[in-house]
mmCIF file of C-alpha atoms in Angstrom:
data_model
loop_
_atom_site.group_PDB
_atom_site.id
_atom_site.type_symbol
_atom_site.label_atom_id
_atom_site.label_comp_id
_atom_site.label_asym_id
_atom_site.label_seq_id
_atom_site.Cartn_x
_atom_site.Cartn_y
_atom_site.Cartn_z
ATOM 1 C CA UNK A 1 52.023 25.725 -125.457
ATOM 2 C CA UNK A 2 53.537 29.066 -126.364
ATOM 3 C CA UNK A 3 55.628 31.014 -123.889
ATOM 4 C CA UNK A 4 52.728 33.378 -123.346
ATOM 5 C CA UNK A 5 50.368 30.546 -122.471
ATOM 6 C CA UNK A 6 52.893 29.004 -120.109
ATOM 7 C CA UNK A 7 53.583 32.238 -118.283
ATOM 8 C CA UNK A 8 49.895 32.817 -117.574
ATOM 9 C CA UNK A 9 49.152 29.298 -116.324
ATOM 10 C CA UNK A 10 47.140 29.545 -113.131
ATOM 11 C CA UNK A 11 45.759 27.155 -110.552
ATOM 12 C CA UNK A 12 43.316 28.475 -107.926
ATOM 13 C CA UNK A 13 43.968 31.911 -109.410
ATOM 14 C CA UNK A 14 47.641 31.609 -108.444
ATOM 15 C CA UNK A 15 50.426 32.338 -110.944
ATOM 16 C CA UNK A 16 52.511 29.407 -109.735
ATOM 17 C CA UNK A 17 55.448 30.082 -112.026
ATOM 18 C CA UNK A 18 55.804 33.666 -110.812
ATOM 19 C CA UNK A 19 55.322 32.528 -107.200
ATOM 20 C CA UNK A 20 58.225 30.082 -107.417
ATOM 21 C CA UNK A 21 60.339 32.619 -109.351
ATOM 22 C CA UNK A 22 59.724 35.215 -106.636
ATOM 23 C CA UNK A 23 60.771 32.804 -103.904
ATOM 24 C CA UNK A 24 63.919 32.022 -105.899
ATOM 25 C CA UNK A 25 64.805 35.705 -106.285
ATOM 26 C CA UNK A 26 64.323 36.384 -102.574
ATOM 27 C CA UNK A 27 66.407 33.337 -101.682
ATOM 28 C CA UNK A 28 69.255 34.796 -103.737
ATOM 29 C CA UNK A 29 68.778 38.381 -102.445
ATOM 30 C CA UNK A 30 67.593 38.203 -98.825
ATOM 31 C CA UNK A 31 67.471 42.015 -98.524
ATOM 32 C CA UNK A 32 64.410 41.937 -100.800
ATOM 33 C CA UNK A 33 62.529 40.089 -98.039
ATOM 34 C CA UNK A 34 62.646 43.106 -95.709
ATOM 35 C CA UNK A 35 59.149 44.640 -95.594
ATOM 36 C CA UNK A 36 57.584 47.362 -93.484
ATOM 37 C CA UNK A 37 53.803 47.460 -93.281
ATOM 38 C CA UNK A 38 51.860 50.440 -91.901
ATOM 39 C CA UNK A 39 48.480 51.645 -90.759
ATOM 40 C CA UNK A 40 47.483 55.220 -89.896
ATOM 41 C CA UNK A 41 44.645 56.112 -87.553
ATOM 42 C CA UNK A 42 42.472 59.061 -86.682
ATOM 43 C CA UNK A 43 40.051 59.509 -83.829
ATOM 44 C CA UNK A 44 36.506 60.467 -84.822
ATOM 45 C CA UNK A 45 34.389 60.595 -81.627
ATOM 46 C CA UNK A 46 34.150 58.453 -78.529
ATOM 47 C CA UNK A 47 35.258 54.917 -79.396
ATOM 48 C CA UNK A 48 34.763 55.584 -83.139
ATOM 49 C CA UNK A 49 37.980 55.854 -85.142
ATOM 50 C CA UNK A 50 39.304 55.077 -88.612
ATOM 51 C CA UNK A 51 42.428 53.296 -89.806
ATOM 52 C CA UNK A 52 43.854 53.592 -93.316
ATOM 53 C CA UNK A 53 46.238 51.214 -95.085
ATOM 54 C CA UNK A 54 47.938 52.602 -98.169
ATOM 55 C CA UNK A 55 51.720 52.451 -98.558
ATOM 56 C CA UNK A 56 54.372 49.918 -97.576
ATOM 57 C CA UNK A 57 58.044 49.224 -98.115
ATOM 58 C CA UNK A 58 59.346 45.965 -99.514
ATOM 59 C CA UNK A 59 61.559 44.318 -102.122
ATOM 60 C CA UNK A 60 63.869 47.320 -101.920
ATOM 61 C CA UNK A 61 61.384 50.130 -102.592
ATOM 62 C CA UNK A 62 58.236 51.960 -101.509
ATOM 63 C CA UNK A 63 54.871 50.756 -102.841
ATOM 64 C CA UNK A 64 51.286 51.994 -102.838
ATOM 65 C CA UNK A 65 48.365 49.598 -102.832
ATOM 66 C CA UNK A 66 46.136 49.799 -105.911
ATOM 67 C CA UNK A 67 43.680 51.619 -103.629
ATOM 68 C CA UNK A 68 43.901 52.710 -99.988
ATOM 69 C CA UNK A 69 41.603 50.871 -97.563
ATOM 70 C CA UNK A 70 39.928 52.681 -94.663
ATOM 71 C CA UNK A 71 38.388 50.607 -91.890
ATOM 72 C CA UNK A 72 36.135 52.108 -89.236
ATOM 73 C CA UNK A 73 36.153 50.744 -85.698
ATOM 74 C CA UNK A 74 33.826 51.425 -82.781
ATOM 75 C CA UNK A 75 32.254 49.797 -79.772
ATOM 76 C CA UNK A 76 28.664 48.525 -80.013
ATOM 77 C CA UNK A 77 25.856 50.068 -77.953
ATOM 78 C CA UNK A 78 26.159 47.364 -75.276
ATOM 79 C CA UNK A 79 29.732 48.623 -74.742
ATOM 80 C CA UNK A 80 28.666 52.290 -74.754
ATOM 81 C CA UNK A 81 29.749 52.989 -78.340
ATOM 82 C CA UNK A 82 27.810 54.095 -81.423
ATOM 83 C CA UNK A 83 28.463 50.885 -83.420
ATOM 84 C CA UNK A 84 29.942 52.670 -86.452
ATOM 85 C CA UNK A 85 32.064 49.589 -87.141
ATOM 86 C CA UNK A 86 33.438 46.385 -85.654
ATOM 87 C CA UNK A 87 35.339 46.399 -82.389
ATOM 88 C CA UNK A 88 39.146 46.281 -82.692
ATOM 89 C CA UNK A 89 39.044 42.859 -81.020
ATOM 90 C CA UNK A 90 36.910 41.621 -83.939
ATOM 91 C CA UNK A 91 39.330 43.218 -86.414
ATOM 92 C CA UNK A 92 42.081 41.109 -84.846
ATOM 93 C CA UNK A 93 40.080 37.920 -85.515
ATOM 94 C CA UNK A 94 39.515 39.128 -89.077
ATOM 95 C CA UNK A 95 43.265 39.626 -89.611
ATOM 96 C CA UNK A 96 43.935 36.113 -88.326
ATOM 97 C CA UNK A 97 41.287 34.475 -90.528
ATOM 98 C CA UNK A 98 42.453 36.447 -93.577
ATOM 99 C CA UNK A 99 46.067 35.398 -93.056
ATOM 100 C CA UNK A 100 45.284 31.706 -92.725
ATOM 101 C CA UNK A 101 43.052 31.961 -95.809
ATOM 102 C CA UNK A 102 45.559 33.889 -97.942
ATOM 103 C CA UNK A 103 48.268 31.276 -97.781
ATOM 104 C CA UNK A 104 46.003 28.361 -98.540
ATOM 105 C CA UNK A 105 45.449 28.749 -102.278
ATOM 106 C CA UNK A 106 49.170 29.331 -102.863
ATOM 107 C CA UNK A 107 50.003 26.118 -101.039
ATOM 108 C CA UNK A 108 47.285 24.179 -102.865
ATOM 109 C CA UNK A 109 48.509 25.494 -106.218
ATOM 110 C CA UNK A 110 52.114 24.583 -105.388
ATOM 111 C CA UNK A 111 50.925 21.048 -104.544
ATOM 112 C CA UNK A 112 48.830 20.753 -107.709
ATOM 113 C CA UNK A 113 45.493 20.693 -105.865
ATOM 114 C CA UNK A 114 42.492 22.488 -107.395
ATOM 115 C CA UNK A 115 40.293 24.174 -104.793
ATOM 116 C CA UNK A 116 36.522 24.484 -105.251
ATOM 117 C CA UNK A 117 35.687 26.540 -102.199
ATOM 118 C CA UNK A 118 37.091 27.409 -98.791
ATOM 119 C CA UNK A 119 35.379 29.024 -95.802
ATOM 120 C CA UNK A 120 36.494 29.541 -92.241
ATOM 121 C CA UNK A 121 35.071 30.824 -88.973
ATOM 122 C CA UNK A 122 37.079 32.464 -86.205
ATOM 123 C CA UNK A 123 35.775 32.772 -82.634
ATOM 124 C CA UNK A 124 37.450 34.394 -79.652
ATOM 125 C CA UNK A 125 36.405 34.273 -76.003
ATOM 126 C CA UNK A 126 37.115 37.299 -73.869
ATOM 127 C CA UNK A 127 36.191 38.380 -70.343
ATOM 128 C CA UNK A 128 35.738 42.149 -70.481
ATOM 129 C CA UNK A 129 36.423 42.576 -66.771
ATOM 130 C CA UNK A 130 40.040 42.916 -67.943
ATOM 131 C CA UNK A 131 39.672 45.927 -70.229
ATOM 132 C CA UNK A 132 37.023 47.470 -67.966
ATOM 133 C CA UNK A 133 39.562 47.485 -65.131
ATOM 134 C CA UNK A 134 37.262 45.511 -62.815
ATOM 135 C CA UNK A 135 39.552 42.587 -61.990
ATOM 136 C CA UNK A 136 43.368 42.786 -62.291
ATOM 137 C CA UNK A 137 43.492 38.966 -62.417
ATOM 138 C CA UNK A 138 41.602 38.957 -65.744
ATOM 139 C CA UNK A 139 43.728 39.551 -68.847
ATOM 140 C CA UNK A 140 42.728 42.240 -71.346
ATOM 141 C CA UNK A 141 42.919 39.986 -74.381
ATOM 142 C CA UNK A 142 41.330 36.771 -75.591
ATOM 143 C CA UNK A 143 41.583 33.690 -73.403
ATOM 144 C CA UNK A 144 41.528 31.588 -76.532
ATOM 145 C CA UNK A 145 40.709 31.711 -80.246
ATOM 146 C CA UNK A 146 39.285 28.882 -82.380
ATOM 147 C CA UNK A 147 39.510 28.696 -86.153
ATOM 148 C CA UNK A 148 37.558 26.095 -88.140
ATOM 149 C CA UNK A 149 38.065 25.615 -91.895
ATOM 150 C CA UNK A 150 35.860 23.959 -94.484
ATOM 151 C CA UNK A 151 37.874 23.031 -97.582
ATOM 152 C CA UNK A 152 36.369 21.671 -100.788
ATOM 153 C CA UNK A 153 38.863 20.616 -103.429
ATOM 154 C CA UNK A 154 40.093 17.876 -105.750
ATOM 155 C CA UNK A 155 42.061 15.809 -103.215
ATOM 156 C CA UNK A 156 41.510 13.411 -100.320
ATOM 157 C CA UNK A 157 40.377 14.932 -97.022
ATOM 158 C CA UNK A 158 43.768 14.495 -95.375
ATOM 159 C CA UNK A 159 45.539 16.334 -98.194
ATOM 160 C CA UNK A 160 43.038 19.184 -97.929
ATOM 161 C CA UNK A 161 43.530 19.290 -94.156
ATOM 162 C CA UNK A 162 47.293 19.422 -94.692
ATOM 163 C CA UNK A 163 46.842 22.626 -96.699
ATOM 164 C CA UNK A 164 45.339 24.278 -93.626
ATOM 165 C CA UNK A 165 48.077 23.129 -91.278
ATOM 166 C CA UNK A 166 50.773 24.268 -93.711
ATOM 167 C CA UNK A 167 49.069 27.662 -94.055
ATOM 168 C CA UNK A 168 49.008 27.932 -90.244
ATOM 169 C CA UNK A 169 52.710 27.023 -90.108
ATOM 170 C CA UNK A 170 53.539 29.861 -92.553
ATOM 171 C CA UNK A 171 51.118 32.518 -91.251
ATOM 172 C CA UNK A 172 52.516 35.864 -90.100
ATOM 173 C CA UNK A 173 49.410 36.750 -88.073
ATOM 174 C CA UNK A 174 49.097 33.290 -86.487
ATOM 175 C CA UNK A 175 52.722 33.592 -85.349
ATOM 176 C CA UNK A 176 52.182 37.043 -83.820
ATOM 177 C CA UNK A 177 48.881 36.129 -82.150
ATOM 178 C CA UNK A 178 50.178 32.890 -80.652
ATOM 179 C CA UNK A 179 53.777 33.867 -79.836
ATOM 180 C CA UNK A 180 53.565 37.626 -79.330
ATOM 181 C CA UNK A 181 55.718 40.416 -80.752
ATOM 182 C CA UNK A 182 57.406 43.415 -79.100
ATOM 183 C CA UNK A 183 55.271 46.554 -79.486
ATOM 184 C CA UNK A 184 56.389 50.073 -78.523
ATOM 185 C CA UNK A 185 53.735 52.724 -77.922
ATOM 186 C CA UNK A 186 55.027 56.300 -77.805
ATOM 187 C CA UNK A 187 53.626 59.806 -77.886
ATOM 188 C CA UNK A 188 55.136 62.378 -80.247
ATOM 189 C CA UNK A 189 55.852 65.664 -78.496
ATOM 190 C CA UNK A 190 55.108 67.916 -81.476
ATOM 191 C CA UNK B 1 20.110 70.691 -65.202
ATOM 192 C CA UNK B 2 17.172 68.431 -65.852
ATOM 193 C CA UNK B 3 17.527 64.665 -65.676
ATOM 194 C CA UNK B 4 17.417 64.510 -69.455
ATOM 195 C CA UNK B 5 20.254 66.969 -69.832
ATOM 196 C CA UNK B 6 22.364 65.124 -67.267
ATOM 197 C CA UNK B 7 21.831 61.738 -68.872
ATOM 198 C CA UNK B 8 22.965 62.963 -72.278
ATOM 199 C CA UNK B 9 26.058 64.788 -71.047
ATOM 200 C CA UNK B 10 28.979 63.870 -73.243
ATOM 201 C CA UNK B 11 32.682 64.566 -73.342
ATOM 202 C CA UNK B 12 34.713 63.556 -76.410
ATOM 203 C CA UNK B 13 31.497 61.965 -77.681
ATOM 204 C CA UNK B 14 31.504 59.608 -74.681
ATOM 205 C CA UNK B 15 28.401 59.124 -72.533
ATOM 206 C CA UNK B 16 30.414 59.095 -69.314
ATOM 207 C CA UNK B 17 27.464 58.427 -67.033
ATOM 208 C CA UNK B 18 26.420 55.333 -68.986
ATOM 209 C CA UNK B 19 30.057 54.198 -69.205
ATOM 210 C CA UNK B 20 30.463 54.261 -65.427
ATOM 211 C CA UNK B 21 27.003 52.705 -64.934
ATOM 212 C CA UNK B 22 27.948 49.862 -67.310
ATOM 213 C CA UNK B 23 31.180 49.188 -65.422
ATOM 214 C CA UNK B 24 29.194 49.127 -62.179
ATOM 215 C CA UNK B 25 26.670 46.627 -63.551
ATOM 216 C CA UNK B 26 29.418 44.312 -64.826
ATOM 217 C CA UNK B 27 31.247 44.549 -61.500
ATOM 218 C CA UNK B 28 28.080 43.303 -59.790
ATOM 219 C CA UNK B 29 27.312 40.624 -62.409
ATOM 220 C CA UNK B 30 30.616 39.256 -63.748
ATOM 221 C CA UNK B 31 28.832 36.830 -66.099
ATOM 222 C CA UNK B 32 27.812 39.834 -68.212
ATOM 223 C CA UNK B 33 31.503 40.375 -69.019
ATOM 224 C CA UNK B 34 31.730 37.139 -70.992
ATOM 225 C CA UNK B 35 31.880 37.998 -74.701
ATOM 226 C CA UNK B 36 32.509 35.961 -77.823
ATOM 227 C CA UNK B 37 33.582 37.824 -80.953
ATOM 228 C CA UNK B 38 33.579 36.235 -84.435
ATOM 229 C CA UNK B 39 34.692 36.656 -87.999
ATOM 230 C CA UNK B 40 33.724 34.502 -90.994
ATOM 231 C CA UNK B 41 35.845 34.129 -94.102
ATOM 232 C CA UNK B 42 35.497 32.985 -97.684
ATOM 233 C CA UNK B 43 38.175 32.364 -100.263
ATOM 234 C CA UNK B 44 37.748 34.265 -103.550
ATOM 235 C CA UNK B 45 40.787 33.477 -105.756
ATOM 236 C CA UNK B 46 44.507 33.129 -105.114
ATOM 237 C CA UNK B 47 45.421 35.185 -102.059
ATOM 238 C CA UNK B 48 42.181 37.217 -102.343
ATOM 239 C CA UNK B 49 39.600 36.472 -99.638
ATOM 240 C CA UNK B 50 36.894 38.251 -97.662
ATOM 241 C CA UNK B 51 36.100 38.344 -93.959
ATOM 242 C CA UNK B 52 32.773 39.436 -92.497
ATOM 243 C CA UNK B 53 32.025 40.635 -88.966
ATOM 244 C CA UNK B 54 28.367 40.652 -87.997
ATOM 245 C CA UNK B 55 27.181 38.927 -84.819
ATOM 246 C CA UNK B 56 28.651 38.498 -81.357
ATOM 247 C CA UNK B 57 27.661 37.245 -77.920
ATOM 248 C CA UNK B 58 27.961 39.340 -74.793
ATOM 249 C CA UNK B 59 26.208 40.678 -71.717
ATOM 250 C CA UNK B 60 24.145 37.482 -71.633
ATOM 251 C CA UNK B 61 22.740 37.499 -75.159
ATOM 252 C CA UNK B 62 23.399 37.446 -78.895
ATOM 253 C CA UNK B 63 23.853 40.752 -80.721
ATOM 254 C CA UNK B 64 24.090 41.927 -84.312
ATOM 255 C CA UNK B 65 26.132 44.963 -85.280
ATOM 256 C CA UNK B 66 24.103 47.836 -86.775
ATOM 257 C CA UNK B 67 25.590 46.724 -90.114
ATOM 258 C CA UNK B 68 27.857 43.818 -91.055
ATOM 259 C CA UNK B 69 31.387 44.773 -92.160
ATOM 260 C CA UNK B 70 33.169 42.892 -94.943
ATOM 261 C CA UNK B 71 36.906 43.375 -95.361
ATOM 262 C CA UNK B 72 38.790 42.125 -98.396
ATOM 263 C CA UNK B 73 42.373 40.913 -98.076
ATOM 264 C CA UNK B 74 44.936 40.057 -100.724
ATOM 265 C CA UNK B 75 48.636 40.163 -101.451
ATOM 266 C CA UNK B 76 50.042 43.002 -103.564
ATOM 267 C CA UNK B 77 51.572 42.392 -106.985
ATOM 268 C CA UNK B 78 55.097 42.321 -105.540
ATOM 269 C CA UNK B 79 53.942 39.319 -103.471
ATOM 270 C CA UNK B 80 52.230 37.654 -106.449
ATOM 271 C CA UNK B 81 48.698 38.730 -105.513
ATOM 272 C CA UNK B 82 46.112 40.871 -107.296
ATOM 273 C CA UNK B 83 46.069 43.643 -104.619
ATOM 274 C CA UNK B 84 42.304 43.517 -104.078
ATOM 275 C CA UNK B 85 42.871 44.674 -100.488
ATOM 276 C CA UNK B 86 45.449 45.019 -97.720
ATOM 277 C CA UNK B 87 47.578 42.097 -96.648
ATOM 278 C CA UNK B 88 46.431 40.304 -93.484
ATOM 279 C CA UNK B 89 49.639 41.472 -91.797
ATOM 280 C CA UNK B 90 48.506 45.072 -92.403
ATOM 281 C CA UNK B 91 45.047 44.230 -91.057
ATOM 282 C CA UNK B 92 46.751 43.128 -87.831
ATOM 283 C CA UNK B 93 48.436 46.533 -87.506
ATOM 284 C CA UNK B 94 45.065 48.164 -88.167
ATOM 285 C CA UNK B 95 43.410 46.158 -85.373
ATOM 286 C CA UNK B 96 46.158 47.195 -82.972
ATOM 287 C CA UNK B 97 45.955 50.891 -83.851
ATOM 288 C CA UNK B 98 42.150 50.836 -83.645
ATOM 289 C CA UNK B 99 42.214 49.225 -80.216
ATOM 290 C CA UNK B 100 44.675 51.713 -78.743
ATOM 291 C CA UNK B 101 42.622 54.544 -80.267
ATOM 292 C CA UNK B 102 39.222 53.247 -79.083
ATOM 293 C CA UNK B 103 40.075 53.296 -75.424
ATOM 294 C CA UNK B 104 41.625 56.733 -75.445
ATOM 295 C CA UNK B 105 38.556 58.965 -75.623
ATOM 296 C CA UNK B 106 36.821 56.945 -72.892
ATOM 297 C CA UNK B 107 39.803 57.399 -70.586
ATOM 298 C CA UNK B 108 40.085 61.100 -71.408
ATOM 299 C CA UNK B 109 36.365 61.589 -70.741
ATOM 300 C CA UNK B 110 36.591 59.727 -67.436
ATOM 301 C CA UNK B 111 39.479 62.028 -66.451
ATOM 302 C CA UNK B 112 37.648 65.179 -67.532
ATOM 303 C CA UNK B 113 40.004 65.951 -70.436
ATOM 304 C CA UNK B 114 38.575 67.352 -73.667
ATOM 305 C CA UNK B 115 40.303 65.990 -76.769
ATOM 306 C CA UNK B 116 40.725 68.112 -79.903
ATOM 307 C CA UNK B 117 42.291 65.524 -82.182
ATOM 308 C CA UNK B 118 44.184 62.267 -82.019
ATOM 309 C CA UNK B 119 46.146 60.472 -84.723
ATOM 310 C CA UNK B 120 48.449 57.474 -84.619
ATOM 311 C CA UNK B 121 50.737 55.578 -86.943
ATOM 312 C CA UNK B 122 51.575 51.882 -86.667
ATOM 313 C CA UNK B 123 54.605 50.331 -88.376
ATOM 314 C CA UNK B 124 55.696 46.709 -88.360
ATOM 315 C CA UNK B 125 58.959 45.246 -89.627
ATOM 316 C CA UNK B 126 58.872 41.762 -91.093
ATOM 317 C CA UNK B 127 61.357 39.556 -92.937
ATOM 318 C CA UNK B 128 59.340 37.591 -95.463
ATOM 319 C CA UNK B 129 61.907 34.797 -95.652
ATOM 320 C CA UNK B 130 59.867 33.333 -92.796
ATOM 321 C CA UNK B 131 56.501 32.998 -94.522
ATOM 322 C CA UNK B 132 58.162 32.174 -97.848
ATOM 323 C CA UNK B 133 59.789 29.142 -96.212
ATOM 324 C CA UNK B 134 63.293 30.255 -97.214
ATOM 325 C CA UNK B 135 64.945 30.327 -93.781
ATOM 326 C CA UNK B 136 63.634 28.322 -90.798
ATOM 327 C CA UNK B 137 65.553 30.666 -88.475
ATOM 328 C CA UNK B 138 63.369 33.625 -89.530
ATOM 329 C CA UNK B 139 60.010 33.921 -87.750
ATOM 330 C CA UNK B 140 56.812 34.257 -89.785
ATOM 331 C CA UNK B 141 55.521 37.313 -87.927
ATOM 332 C CA UNK B 142 56.699 40.822 -87.172
ATOM 333 C CA UNK B 143 60.047 41.291 -85.458
ATOM 334 C CA UNK B 144 58.682 44.428 -83.872
ATOM 335 C CA UNK B 145 55.842 46.947 -84.106
ATOM 336 C CA UNK B 146 56.024 50.686 -83.324
ATOM 337 C CA UNK B 147 53.019 52.849 -82.524
ATOM 338 C CA UNK B 148 53.321 56.646 -82.323
ATOM 339 C CA UNK B 149 50.443 58.832 -81.133
ATOM 340 C CA UNK B 150 49.811 62.542 -81.603
ATOM 341 C CA UNK B 151 47.317 63.800 -79.014
ATOM 342 C CA UNK B 152 45.882 67.318 -79.012
ATOM 343 C CA UNK B 153 43.700 68.151 -76.033
ATOM 344 C CA UNK B 154 43.013 70.512 -73.148
ATOM 345 C CA UNK B 155 45.642 69.242 -70.700
ATOM 346 C CA UNK B 156 49.403 69.302 -70.153
ATOM 347 C CA UNK B 157 51.531 67.085 -72.380
ATOM 348 C CA UNK B 158 52.214 64.579 -69.630
ATOM 349 C CA UNK B 159 48.503 64.136 -68.895
ATOM 350 C CA UNK B 160 47.818 63.587 -72.594
ATOM 351 C CA UNK B 161 50.664 61.059 -72.766
ATOM 352 C CA UNK B 162 49.207 59.275 -69.738
ATOM 353 C CA UNK B 163 45.978 58.725 -71.700
ATOM 354 C CA UNK B 164 47.940 56.741 -74.280
ATOM 355 C CA UNK B 165 49.748 54.612 -71.721
ATOM 356 C CA UNK B 166 46.493 53.869 -69.890
ATOM 357 C CA UNK B 167 44.821 52.916 -73.185
ATOM 358 C CA UNK B 168 47.751 50.574 -73.898
ATOM 359 C CA UNK B 169 47.414 49.059 -70.411
ATOM 360 C CA UNK B 170 43.703 48.291 -71.073
ATOM 361 C CA UNK B 171 43.931 47.218 -74.709
ATOM 362 C CA UNK B 172 42.705 43.758 -75.686
ATOM 363 C CA UNK B 173 44.634 43.708 -78.968
ATOM 364 C CA UNK B 174 47.858 45.084 -77.424
ATOM 365 C CA UNK B 175 47.702 42.280 -74.850
ATOM 366 C CA UNK B 176 47.195 39.577 -77.480
ATOM 367 C CA UNK B 177 49.867 40.942 -79.834
ATOM 368 C CA UNK B 178 52.489 41.355 -77.116
ATOM 369 C CA UNK B 179 51.711 38.357 -74.904
ATOM 370 C CA UNK B 180 50.143 35.868 -77.309
ATOM 371 C CA UNK B 181 46.950 33.835 -77.010
ATOM 372 C CA UNK B 182 46.249 30.135 -77.621
ATOM 373 C CA UNK B 183 44.777 29.577 -81.104
ATOM 374 C CA UNK B 184 43.385 26.273 -82.377
ATOM 375 C CA UNK B 185 43.100 25.718 -86.135
ATOM 376 C CA UNK B 186 40.952 22.771 -87.184
ATOM 377 C CA UNK B 187 39.344 21.434 -90.327
ATOM 378 C CA UNK B 188 35.698 20.399 -90.290
ATOM 379 C CA UNK B 189 35.177 17.002 -91.855
ATOM 380 C CA UNK B 190 31.738 17.674 -93.333
#
């Protein structure tokens, strides 16, 4: 194979060579691993609001995504909203599912496993007496969240299952959702 | 005012009468407060995947949102992705900002405060040596997240700031992100 062919070799859509090269560069220059992600929000009306994701810092410089993404959020009618979008609690489940899914193809590619298809469902149980302020003994957030994966690929079932557990063990969102992270909430005076 | 006018009275786009009536009904029938939210995910290629939010259970029955919402996620080029959408770690920040924003207009309406405009920014710092598996001492998730609100409304600054702190104190996503929640991740065998 020519150099060009080698450098574009992909498995599961993953450029494995570049992935390993990137990890090697960051290992040698840990400052490149410092990232800052951001989201900006504007209130629309009632529980309806919009969040936009566009720029971030990482690998020593500012970046812009290829396109900004704006996500609307609202409460459904049963929760006295206008249902212009998912609830923020659903957006949290979406972030978790996306994170577990994103790592999986990289891990499979690194292990030489071809994936055919992967789906997952995320479910969270919540007692809204917390956020409605009805019972101080009830927490605001989810009591528990369940994620179930279906993985179809060219390996035995236990090797496919190991992809999911490795993705979980390297997931930023899974870590935050299970272990918590300090969050400051302030109001600008201007 | 006629009954019709009273029942459609709104402040900040919030139907305050229905909001208080809903809280009263749930107080009397706690089983109605049990909700289950969901997100379903499919892998596309590499780190690119899509999550869809459509149905949920709550107030004693199944519901469908007015429209399903599909959110794409990916890694940017600097993280060896194709940048078909935000990273899942950014989607987490978006869920947090949306949740803090959603509660705010309800609280303001309940307190008789007219809002003119509200914006917020969310920033999260993360050292990617965690998820890249370079340093086991570095956590996968955010070290810390900062949220800053700008609130413009018809009240003194301290009353506007109190809206933000009350929204934080009743936020499902803030609770999960700061305190953590049990998450199970399984693989279906079929």
